[in-house]
Short mmCIF file of N, CA and C in Angstrom, two decimals:
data_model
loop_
_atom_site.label_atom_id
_atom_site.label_comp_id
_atom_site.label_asym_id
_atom_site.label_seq_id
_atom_site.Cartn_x
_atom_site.Cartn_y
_atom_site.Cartn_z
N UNK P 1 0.84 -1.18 0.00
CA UNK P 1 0.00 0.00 0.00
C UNK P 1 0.88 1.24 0.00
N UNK P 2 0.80 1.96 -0.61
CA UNK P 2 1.18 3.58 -0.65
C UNK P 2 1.16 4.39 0.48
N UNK P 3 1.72 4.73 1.37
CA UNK P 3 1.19 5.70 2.06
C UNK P 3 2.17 7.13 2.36
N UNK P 4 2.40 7.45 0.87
CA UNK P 4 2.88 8.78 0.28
C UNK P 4 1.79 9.61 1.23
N UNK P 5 0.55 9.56 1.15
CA UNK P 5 0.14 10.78 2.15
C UNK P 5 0.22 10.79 3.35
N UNK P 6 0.96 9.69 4.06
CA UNK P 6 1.43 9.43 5.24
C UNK P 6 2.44 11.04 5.28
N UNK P 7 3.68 10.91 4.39
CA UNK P 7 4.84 12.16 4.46
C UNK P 7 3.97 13.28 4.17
N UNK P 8 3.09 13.66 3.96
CA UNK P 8 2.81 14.89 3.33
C UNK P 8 1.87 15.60 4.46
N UNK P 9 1.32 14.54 5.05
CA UNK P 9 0.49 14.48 6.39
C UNK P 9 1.14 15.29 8.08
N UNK P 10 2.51 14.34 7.69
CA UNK P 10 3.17 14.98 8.24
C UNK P 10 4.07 16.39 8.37
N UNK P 11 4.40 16.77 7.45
CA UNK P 11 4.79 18.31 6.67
C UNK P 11 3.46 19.16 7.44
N UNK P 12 2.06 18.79 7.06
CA UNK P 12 0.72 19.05 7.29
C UNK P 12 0.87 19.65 8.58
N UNK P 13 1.21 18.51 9.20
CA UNK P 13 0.73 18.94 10.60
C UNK P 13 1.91 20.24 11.24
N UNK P 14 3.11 19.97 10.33
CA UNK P 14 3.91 21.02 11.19
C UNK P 14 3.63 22.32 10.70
N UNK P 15 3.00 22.26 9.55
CA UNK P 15 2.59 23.47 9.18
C UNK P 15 0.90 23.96 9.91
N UNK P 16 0.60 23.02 10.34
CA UNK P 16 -0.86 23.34 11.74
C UNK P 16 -0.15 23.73 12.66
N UNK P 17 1.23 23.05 13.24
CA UNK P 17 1.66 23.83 14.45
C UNK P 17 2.03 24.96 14.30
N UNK P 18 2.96 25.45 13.35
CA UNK P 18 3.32 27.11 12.91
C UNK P 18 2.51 27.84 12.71
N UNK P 19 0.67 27.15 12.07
CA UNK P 19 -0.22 27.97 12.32
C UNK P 19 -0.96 28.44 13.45
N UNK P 20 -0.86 27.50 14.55
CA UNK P 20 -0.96 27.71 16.07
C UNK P 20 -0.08 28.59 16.74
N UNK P 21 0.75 28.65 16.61
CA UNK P 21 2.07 29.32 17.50
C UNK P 21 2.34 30.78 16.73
N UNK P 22 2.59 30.44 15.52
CA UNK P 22 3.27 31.62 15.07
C UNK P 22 2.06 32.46 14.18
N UNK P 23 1.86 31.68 13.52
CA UNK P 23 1.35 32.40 12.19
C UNK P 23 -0.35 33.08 12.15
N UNK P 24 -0.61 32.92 13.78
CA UNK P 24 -1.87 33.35 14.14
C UNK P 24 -1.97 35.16 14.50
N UNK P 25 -0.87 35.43 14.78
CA UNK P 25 -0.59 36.43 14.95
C UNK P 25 -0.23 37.60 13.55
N UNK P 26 0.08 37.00 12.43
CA UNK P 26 -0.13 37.92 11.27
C UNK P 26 -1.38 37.96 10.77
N UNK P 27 -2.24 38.27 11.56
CA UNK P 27 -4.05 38.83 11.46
C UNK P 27 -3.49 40.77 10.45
N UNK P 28 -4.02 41.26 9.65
CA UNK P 28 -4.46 42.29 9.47
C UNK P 28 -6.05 42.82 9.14
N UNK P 29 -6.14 43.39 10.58
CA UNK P 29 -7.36 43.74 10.75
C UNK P 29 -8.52 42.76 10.94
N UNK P 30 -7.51 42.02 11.71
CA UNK P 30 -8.86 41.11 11.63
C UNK P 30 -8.71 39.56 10.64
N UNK P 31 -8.06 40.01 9.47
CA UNK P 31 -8.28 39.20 8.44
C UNK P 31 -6.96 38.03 8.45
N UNK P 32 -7.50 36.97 7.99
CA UNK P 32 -6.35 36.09 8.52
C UNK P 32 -6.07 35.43 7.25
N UNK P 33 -5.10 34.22 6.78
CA UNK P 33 -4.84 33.67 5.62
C UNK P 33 -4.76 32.09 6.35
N UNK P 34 -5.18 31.04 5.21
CA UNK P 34 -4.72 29.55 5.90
C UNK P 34 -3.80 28.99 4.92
N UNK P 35 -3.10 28.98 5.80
CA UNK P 35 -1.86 27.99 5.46
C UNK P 35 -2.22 26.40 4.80
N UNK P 36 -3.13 26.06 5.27
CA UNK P 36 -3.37 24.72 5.43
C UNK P 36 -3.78 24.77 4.12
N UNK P 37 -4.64 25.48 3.30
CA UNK P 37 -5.51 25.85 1.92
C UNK P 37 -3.77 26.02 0.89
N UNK P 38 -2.96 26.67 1.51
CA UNK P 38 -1.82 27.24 0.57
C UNK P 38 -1.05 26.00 0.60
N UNK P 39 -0.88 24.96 1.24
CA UNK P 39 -0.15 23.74 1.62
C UNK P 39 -1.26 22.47 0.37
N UNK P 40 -2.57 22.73 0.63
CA UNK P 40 -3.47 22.12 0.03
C UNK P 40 -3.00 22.61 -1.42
N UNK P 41 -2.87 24.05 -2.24
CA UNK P 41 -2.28 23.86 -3.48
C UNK P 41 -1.23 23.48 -3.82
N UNK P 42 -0.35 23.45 -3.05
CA UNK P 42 1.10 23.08 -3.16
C UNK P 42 1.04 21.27 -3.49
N UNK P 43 -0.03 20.61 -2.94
CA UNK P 43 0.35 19.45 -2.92
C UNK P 43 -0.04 18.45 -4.15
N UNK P 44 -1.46 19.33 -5.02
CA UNK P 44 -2.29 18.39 -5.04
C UNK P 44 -1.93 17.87 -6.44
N UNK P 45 -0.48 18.84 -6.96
CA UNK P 45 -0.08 18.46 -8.40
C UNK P 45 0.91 16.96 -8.05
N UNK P 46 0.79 16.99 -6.50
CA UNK P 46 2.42 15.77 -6.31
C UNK P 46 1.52 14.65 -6.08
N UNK P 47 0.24 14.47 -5.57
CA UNK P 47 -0.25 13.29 -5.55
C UNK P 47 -1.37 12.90 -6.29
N UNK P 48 -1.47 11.49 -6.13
CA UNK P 48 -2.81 11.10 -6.52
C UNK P 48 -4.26 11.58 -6.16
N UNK P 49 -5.16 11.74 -6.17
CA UNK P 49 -6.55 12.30 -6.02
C UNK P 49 -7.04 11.30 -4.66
N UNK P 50 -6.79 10.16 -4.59
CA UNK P 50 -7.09 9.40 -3.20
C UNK P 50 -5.96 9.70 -2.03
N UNK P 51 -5.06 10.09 -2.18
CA UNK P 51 -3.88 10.41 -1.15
C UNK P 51 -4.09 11.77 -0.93
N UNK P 52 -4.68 12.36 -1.20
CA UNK P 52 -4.56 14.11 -1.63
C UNK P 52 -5.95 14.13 -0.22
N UNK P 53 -7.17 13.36 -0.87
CA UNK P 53 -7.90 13.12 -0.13
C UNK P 53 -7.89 12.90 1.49
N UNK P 54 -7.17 11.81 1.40
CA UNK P 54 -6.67 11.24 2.68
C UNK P 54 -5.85 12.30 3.72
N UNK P 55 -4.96 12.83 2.89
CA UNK P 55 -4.11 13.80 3.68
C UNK P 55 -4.58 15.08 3.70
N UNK P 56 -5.65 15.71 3.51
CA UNK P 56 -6.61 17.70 3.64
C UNK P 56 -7.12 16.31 4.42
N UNK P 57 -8.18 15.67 4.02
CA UNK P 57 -9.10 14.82 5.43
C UNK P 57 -8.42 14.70 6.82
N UNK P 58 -7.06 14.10 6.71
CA UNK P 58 -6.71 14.33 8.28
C UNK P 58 -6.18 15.80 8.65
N UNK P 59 -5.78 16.39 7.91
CA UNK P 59 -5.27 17.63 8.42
C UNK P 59 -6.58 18.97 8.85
N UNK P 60 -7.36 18.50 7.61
CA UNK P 60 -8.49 19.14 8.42
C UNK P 60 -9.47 19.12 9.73
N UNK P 61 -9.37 17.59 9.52
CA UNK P 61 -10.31 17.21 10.83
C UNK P 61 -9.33 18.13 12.30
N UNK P 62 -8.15 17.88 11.74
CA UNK P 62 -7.30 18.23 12.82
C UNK P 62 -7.64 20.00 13.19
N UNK P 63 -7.47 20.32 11.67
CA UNK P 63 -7.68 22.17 11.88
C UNK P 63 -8.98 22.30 12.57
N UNK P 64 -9.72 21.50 12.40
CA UNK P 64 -11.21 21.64 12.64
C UNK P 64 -11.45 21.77 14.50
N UNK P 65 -10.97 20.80 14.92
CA UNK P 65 -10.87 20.49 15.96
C UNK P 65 -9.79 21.74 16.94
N UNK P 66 -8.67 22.30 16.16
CA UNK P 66 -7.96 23.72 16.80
C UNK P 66 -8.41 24.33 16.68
N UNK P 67 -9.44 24.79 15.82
CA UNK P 67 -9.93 26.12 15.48
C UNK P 67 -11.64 26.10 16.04
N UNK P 68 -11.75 24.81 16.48
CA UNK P 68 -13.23 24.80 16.83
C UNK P 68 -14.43 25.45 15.63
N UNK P 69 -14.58 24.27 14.56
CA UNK P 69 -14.96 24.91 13.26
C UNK P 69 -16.17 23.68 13.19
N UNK P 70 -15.86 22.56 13.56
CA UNK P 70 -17.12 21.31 13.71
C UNK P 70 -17.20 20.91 12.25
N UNK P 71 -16.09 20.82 11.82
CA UNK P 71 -16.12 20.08 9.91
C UNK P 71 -16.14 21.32 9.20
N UNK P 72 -16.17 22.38 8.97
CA UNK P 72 -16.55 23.10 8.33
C UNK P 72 -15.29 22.90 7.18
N UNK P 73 -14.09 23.44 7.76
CA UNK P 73 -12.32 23.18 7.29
C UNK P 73 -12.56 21.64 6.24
N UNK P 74 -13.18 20.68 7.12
CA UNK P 74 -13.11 19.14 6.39
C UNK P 74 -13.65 19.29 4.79
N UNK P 75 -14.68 19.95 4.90
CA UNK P 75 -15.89 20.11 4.07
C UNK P 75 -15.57 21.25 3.15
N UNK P 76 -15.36 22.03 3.29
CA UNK P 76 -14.89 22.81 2.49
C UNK P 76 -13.60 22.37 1.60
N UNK P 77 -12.21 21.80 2.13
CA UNK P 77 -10.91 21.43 1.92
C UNK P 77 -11.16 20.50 1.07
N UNK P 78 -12.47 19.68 0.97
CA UNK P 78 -12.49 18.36 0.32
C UNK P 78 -12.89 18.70 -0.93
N UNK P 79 -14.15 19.74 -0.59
CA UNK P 79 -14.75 20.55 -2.04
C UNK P 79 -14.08 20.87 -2.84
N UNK P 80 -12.70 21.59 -2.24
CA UNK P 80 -11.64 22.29 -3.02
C UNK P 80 -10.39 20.71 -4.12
N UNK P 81 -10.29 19.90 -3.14
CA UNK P 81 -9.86 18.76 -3.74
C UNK P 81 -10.84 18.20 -4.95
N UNK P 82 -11.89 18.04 -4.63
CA UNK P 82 -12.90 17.53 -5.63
C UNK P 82 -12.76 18.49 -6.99
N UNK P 83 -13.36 19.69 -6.35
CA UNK P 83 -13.65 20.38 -7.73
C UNK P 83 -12.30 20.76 -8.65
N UNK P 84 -10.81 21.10 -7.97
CA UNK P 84 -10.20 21.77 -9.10
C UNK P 84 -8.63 20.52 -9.07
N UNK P 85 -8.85 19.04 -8.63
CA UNK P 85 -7.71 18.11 -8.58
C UNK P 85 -7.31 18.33 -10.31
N UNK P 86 -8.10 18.08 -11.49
CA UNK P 86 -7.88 17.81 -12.48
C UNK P 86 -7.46 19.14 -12.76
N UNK P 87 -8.12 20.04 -12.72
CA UNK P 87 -7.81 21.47 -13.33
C UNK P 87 -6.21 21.58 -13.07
N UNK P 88 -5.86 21.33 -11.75
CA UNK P 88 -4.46 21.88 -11.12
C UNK P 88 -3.49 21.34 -12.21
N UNK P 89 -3.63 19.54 -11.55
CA UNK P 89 -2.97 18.67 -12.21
C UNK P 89 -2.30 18.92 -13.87
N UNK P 90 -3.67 19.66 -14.44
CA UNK P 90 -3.01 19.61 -15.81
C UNK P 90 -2.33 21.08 -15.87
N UNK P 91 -2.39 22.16 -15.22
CA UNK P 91 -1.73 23.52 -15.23
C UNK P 91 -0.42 23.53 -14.80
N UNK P 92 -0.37 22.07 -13.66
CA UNK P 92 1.04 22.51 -13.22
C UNK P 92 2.07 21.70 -14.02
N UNK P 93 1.56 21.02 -15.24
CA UNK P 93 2.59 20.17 -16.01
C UNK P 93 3.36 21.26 -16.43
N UNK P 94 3.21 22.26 -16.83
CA UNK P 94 3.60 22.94 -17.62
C UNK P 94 3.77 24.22 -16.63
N UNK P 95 5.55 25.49 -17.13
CA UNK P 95 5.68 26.00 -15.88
C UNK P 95 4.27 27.29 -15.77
N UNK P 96 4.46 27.55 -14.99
CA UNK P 96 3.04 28.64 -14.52
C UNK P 96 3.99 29.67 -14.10
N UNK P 97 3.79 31.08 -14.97
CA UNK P 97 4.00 32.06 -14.17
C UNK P 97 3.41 32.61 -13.06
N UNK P 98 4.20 33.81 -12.95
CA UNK P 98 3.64 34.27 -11.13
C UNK P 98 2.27 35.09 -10.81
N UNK P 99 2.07 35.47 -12.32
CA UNK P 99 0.82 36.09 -12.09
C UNK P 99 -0.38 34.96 -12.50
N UNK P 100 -0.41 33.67 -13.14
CA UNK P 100 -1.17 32.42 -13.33
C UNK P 100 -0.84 32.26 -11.82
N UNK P 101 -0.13 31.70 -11.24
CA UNK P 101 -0.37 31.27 -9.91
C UNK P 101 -1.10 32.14 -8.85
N UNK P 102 -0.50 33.05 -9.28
CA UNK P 102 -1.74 33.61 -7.73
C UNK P 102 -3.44 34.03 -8.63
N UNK P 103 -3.63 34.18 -9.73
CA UNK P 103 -4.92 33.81 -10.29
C UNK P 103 -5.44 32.81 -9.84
N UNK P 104 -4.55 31.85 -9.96
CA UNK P 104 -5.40 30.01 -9.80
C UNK P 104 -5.55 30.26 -7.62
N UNK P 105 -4.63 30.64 -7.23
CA UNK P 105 -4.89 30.55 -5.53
C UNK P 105 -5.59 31.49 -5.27
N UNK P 106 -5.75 33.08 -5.77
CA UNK P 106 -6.90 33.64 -5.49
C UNK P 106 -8.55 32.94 -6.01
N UNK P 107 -8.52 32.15 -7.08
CA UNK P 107 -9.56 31.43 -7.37
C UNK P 107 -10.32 30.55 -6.22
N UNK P 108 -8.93 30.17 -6.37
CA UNK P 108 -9.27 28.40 -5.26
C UNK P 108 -10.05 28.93 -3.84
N UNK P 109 -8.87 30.29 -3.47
CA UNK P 109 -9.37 30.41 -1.99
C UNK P 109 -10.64 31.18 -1.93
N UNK P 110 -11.15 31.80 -2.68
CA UNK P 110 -12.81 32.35 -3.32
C UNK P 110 -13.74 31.44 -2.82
N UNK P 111 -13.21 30.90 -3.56
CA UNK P 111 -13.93 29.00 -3.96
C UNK P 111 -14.22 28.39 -2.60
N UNK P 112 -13.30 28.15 -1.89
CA UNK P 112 -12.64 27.66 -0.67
C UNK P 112 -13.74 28.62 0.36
N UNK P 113 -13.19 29.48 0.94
CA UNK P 113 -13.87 30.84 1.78
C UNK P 113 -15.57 30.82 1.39
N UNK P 114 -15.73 30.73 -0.02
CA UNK P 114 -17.40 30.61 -0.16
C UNK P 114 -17.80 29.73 0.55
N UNK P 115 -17.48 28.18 -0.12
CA UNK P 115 -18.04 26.86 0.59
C UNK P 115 -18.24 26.64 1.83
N UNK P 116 -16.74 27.37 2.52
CA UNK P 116 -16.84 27.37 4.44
C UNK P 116 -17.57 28.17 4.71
N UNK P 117 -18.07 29.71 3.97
CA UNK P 117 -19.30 29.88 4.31
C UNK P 117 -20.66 29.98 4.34
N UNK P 118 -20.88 28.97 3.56
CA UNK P 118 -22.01 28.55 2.94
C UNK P 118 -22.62 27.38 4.11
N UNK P 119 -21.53 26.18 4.01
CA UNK P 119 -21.77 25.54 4.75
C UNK P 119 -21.88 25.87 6.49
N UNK P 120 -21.20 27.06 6.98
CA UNK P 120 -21.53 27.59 8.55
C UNK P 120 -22.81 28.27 8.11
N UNK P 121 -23.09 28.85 7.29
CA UNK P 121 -24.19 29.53 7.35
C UNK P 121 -25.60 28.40 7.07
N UNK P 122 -25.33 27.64 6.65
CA UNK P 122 -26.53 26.18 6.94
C UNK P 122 -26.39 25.84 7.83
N UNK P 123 -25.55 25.35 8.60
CA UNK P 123 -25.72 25.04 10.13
C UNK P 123 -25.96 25.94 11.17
N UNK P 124 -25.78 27.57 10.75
CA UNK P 124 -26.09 28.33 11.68
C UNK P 124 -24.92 29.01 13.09
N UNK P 125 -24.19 28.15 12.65
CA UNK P 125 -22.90 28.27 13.67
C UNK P 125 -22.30 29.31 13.81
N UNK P 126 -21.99 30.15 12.69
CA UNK P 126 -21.24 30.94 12.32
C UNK P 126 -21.75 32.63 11.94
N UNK P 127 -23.17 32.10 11.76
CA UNK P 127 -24.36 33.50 11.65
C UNK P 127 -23.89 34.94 12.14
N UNK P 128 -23.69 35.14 13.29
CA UNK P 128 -22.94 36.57 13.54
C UNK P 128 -21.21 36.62 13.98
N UNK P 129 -20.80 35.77 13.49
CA UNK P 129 -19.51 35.33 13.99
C UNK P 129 -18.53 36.36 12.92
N UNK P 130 -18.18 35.89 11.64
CA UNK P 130 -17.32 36.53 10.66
C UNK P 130 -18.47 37.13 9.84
N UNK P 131 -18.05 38.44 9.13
CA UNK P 131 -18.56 39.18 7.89
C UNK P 131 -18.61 38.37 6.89
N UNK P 132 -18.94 37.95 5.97
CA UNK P 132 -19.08 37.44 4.60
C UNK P 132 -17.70 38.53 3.68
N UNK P 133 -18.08 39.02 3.33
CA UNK P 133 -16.69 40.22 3.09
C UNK P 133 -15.56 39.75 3.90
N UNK P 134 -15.51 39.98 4.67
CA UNK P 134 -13.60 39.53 5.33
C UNK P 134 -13.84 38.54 5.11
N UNK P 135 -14.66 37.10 5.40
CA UNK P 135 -14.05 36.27 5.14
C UNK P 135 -13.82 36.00 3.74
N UNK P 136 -14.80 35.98 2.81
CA UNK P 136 -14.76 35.45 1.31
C UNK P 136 -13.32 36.29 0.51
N UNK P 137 -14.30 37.64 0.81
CA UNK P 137 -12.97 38.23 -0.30
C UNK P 137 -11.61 38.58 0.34
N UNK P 138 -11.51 39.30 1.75
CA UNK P 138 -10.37 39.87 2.25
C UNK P 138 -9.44 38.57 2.68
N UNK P 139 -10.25 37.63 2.49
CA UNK P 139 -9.37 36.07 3.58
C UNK P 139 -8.53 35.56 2.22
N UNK P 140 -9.41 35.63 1.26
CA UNK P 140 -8.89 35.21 0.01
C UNK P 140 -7.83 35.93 -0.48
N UNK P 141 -7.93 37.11 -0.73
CA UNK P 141 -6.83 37.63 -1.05
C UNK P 141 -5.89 37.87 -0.22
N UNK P 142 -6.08 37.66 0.92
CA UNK P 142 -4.95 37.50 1.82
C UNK P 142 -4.06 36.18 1.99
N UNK P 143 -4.74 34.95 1.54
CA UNK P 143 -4.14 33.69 1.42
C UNK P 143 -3.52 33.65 0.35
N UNK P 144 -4.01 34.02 -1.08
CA UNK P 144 -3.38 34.03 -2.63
C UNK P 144 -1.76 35.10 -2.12
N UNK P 145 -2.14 36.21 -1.56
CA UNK P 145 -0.93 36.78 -1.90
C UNK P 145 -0.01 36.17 -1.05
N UNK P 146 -0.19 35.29 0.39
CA UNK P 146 0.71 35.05 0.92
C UNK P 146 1.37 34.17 0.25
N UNK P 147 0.46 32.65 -0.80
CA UNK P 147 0.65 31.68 -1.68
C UNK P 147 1.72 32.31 -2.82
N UNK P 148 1.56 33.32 -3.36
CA UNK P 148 2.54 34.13 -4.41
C UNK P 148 3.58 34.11 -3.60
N UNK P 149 4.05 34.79 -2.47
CA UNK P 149 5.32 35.04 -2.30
C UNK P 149 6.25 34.01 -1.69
N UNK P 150 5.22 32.91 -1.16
CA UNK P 150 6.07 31.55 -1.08
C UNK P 150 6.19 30.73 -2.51
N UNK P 151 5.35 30.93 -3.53
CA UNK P 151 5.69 31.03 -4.85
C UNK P 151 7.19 31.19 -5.47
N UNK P 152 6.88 32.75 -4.64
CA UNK P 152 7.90 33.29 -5.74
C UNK P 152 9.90 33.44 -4.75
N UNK P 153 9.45 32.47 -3.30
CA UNK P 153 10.19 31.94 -2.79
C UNK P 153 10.82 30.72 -3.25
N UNK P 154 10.13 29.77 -3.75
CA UNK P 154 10.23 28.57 -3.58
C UNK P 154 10.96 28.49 -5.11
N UNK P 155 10.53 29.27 -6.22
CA UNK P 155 10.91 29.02 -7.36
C UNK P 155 11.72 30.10 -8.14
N UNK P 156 12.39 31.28 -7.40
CA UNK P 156 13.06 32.05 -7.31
C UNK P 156 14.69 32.27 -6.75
#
């Protein structure tokens, strides 16, 4: 058996702890970025669509459970796997500049930020909790640009 999302799981989680400790604290205004979503694009060109699965499923349940979110992270993270695995897959064969990449992660996290609040707002959980605005659009563009400059870290 494979368990490539075993390693990636793990990367996962240390990047949940840096989001606990450290990275909770670069809030502007309020508005925050997830790592875990920017880790989620990073990965999903390296694995298979069932490992990809497996590994946002545990890392979310996990975020879910720090952040006191009750699946929302699960459910949303999975949506984001489902809907754009193929799309990624075939964009990242080929190299992607820096302004295609943060297009495709401002997309995703749109995408992403809607679903989580779509789905709190059916359960009711979340009703006067976050703005729709900070979260959808200001969260999003706050995750894409952080995704660009580890981008333009990583391949620079």
């Amino acid at each position: 058996m494979n368990l490539e999302w075993v390693k990636y799981s793990v990367v996962g989680l240390f990047i949940l702890f840096l989001d606990q400790t450290v990275l909770k604290h670069l809030s502007i205004w309020g508005v925050t970025f997830d790592p875990l979503l920017i880790y989620l694009i990073w990965i999903i060109p390296l694995q298979g669509r069932v490992a990809t699965i497996y590994t946002i499923a545990f890392l979310a349940i996990i975020q879910d459970g720090l952040l006191d979110t009750w699946g929302m992270n699960l459910l949303s993270k999975s949506a984001v796997v489902i809907f754009f695995y193929n799309y990624l897959v075939q964009k990242f064969e080929t190299k992607i500049f820096s302004g295609q990449f943060f297009g495709y992660s401002l997309y995703i996290a749109f995408i992403h930020n809607l679903t989580f609040y779509l789905f709190a707002s059916i359960t009711g959980d979340y009703a006067t909790g976050w703005w729709p605005f900070t979260l959808i659009v200001l969260s999003g563009m706050y995750t894409a640009s952080i995704s660009l400059v580890t981008y333009l870290i990583y391949y620079k």
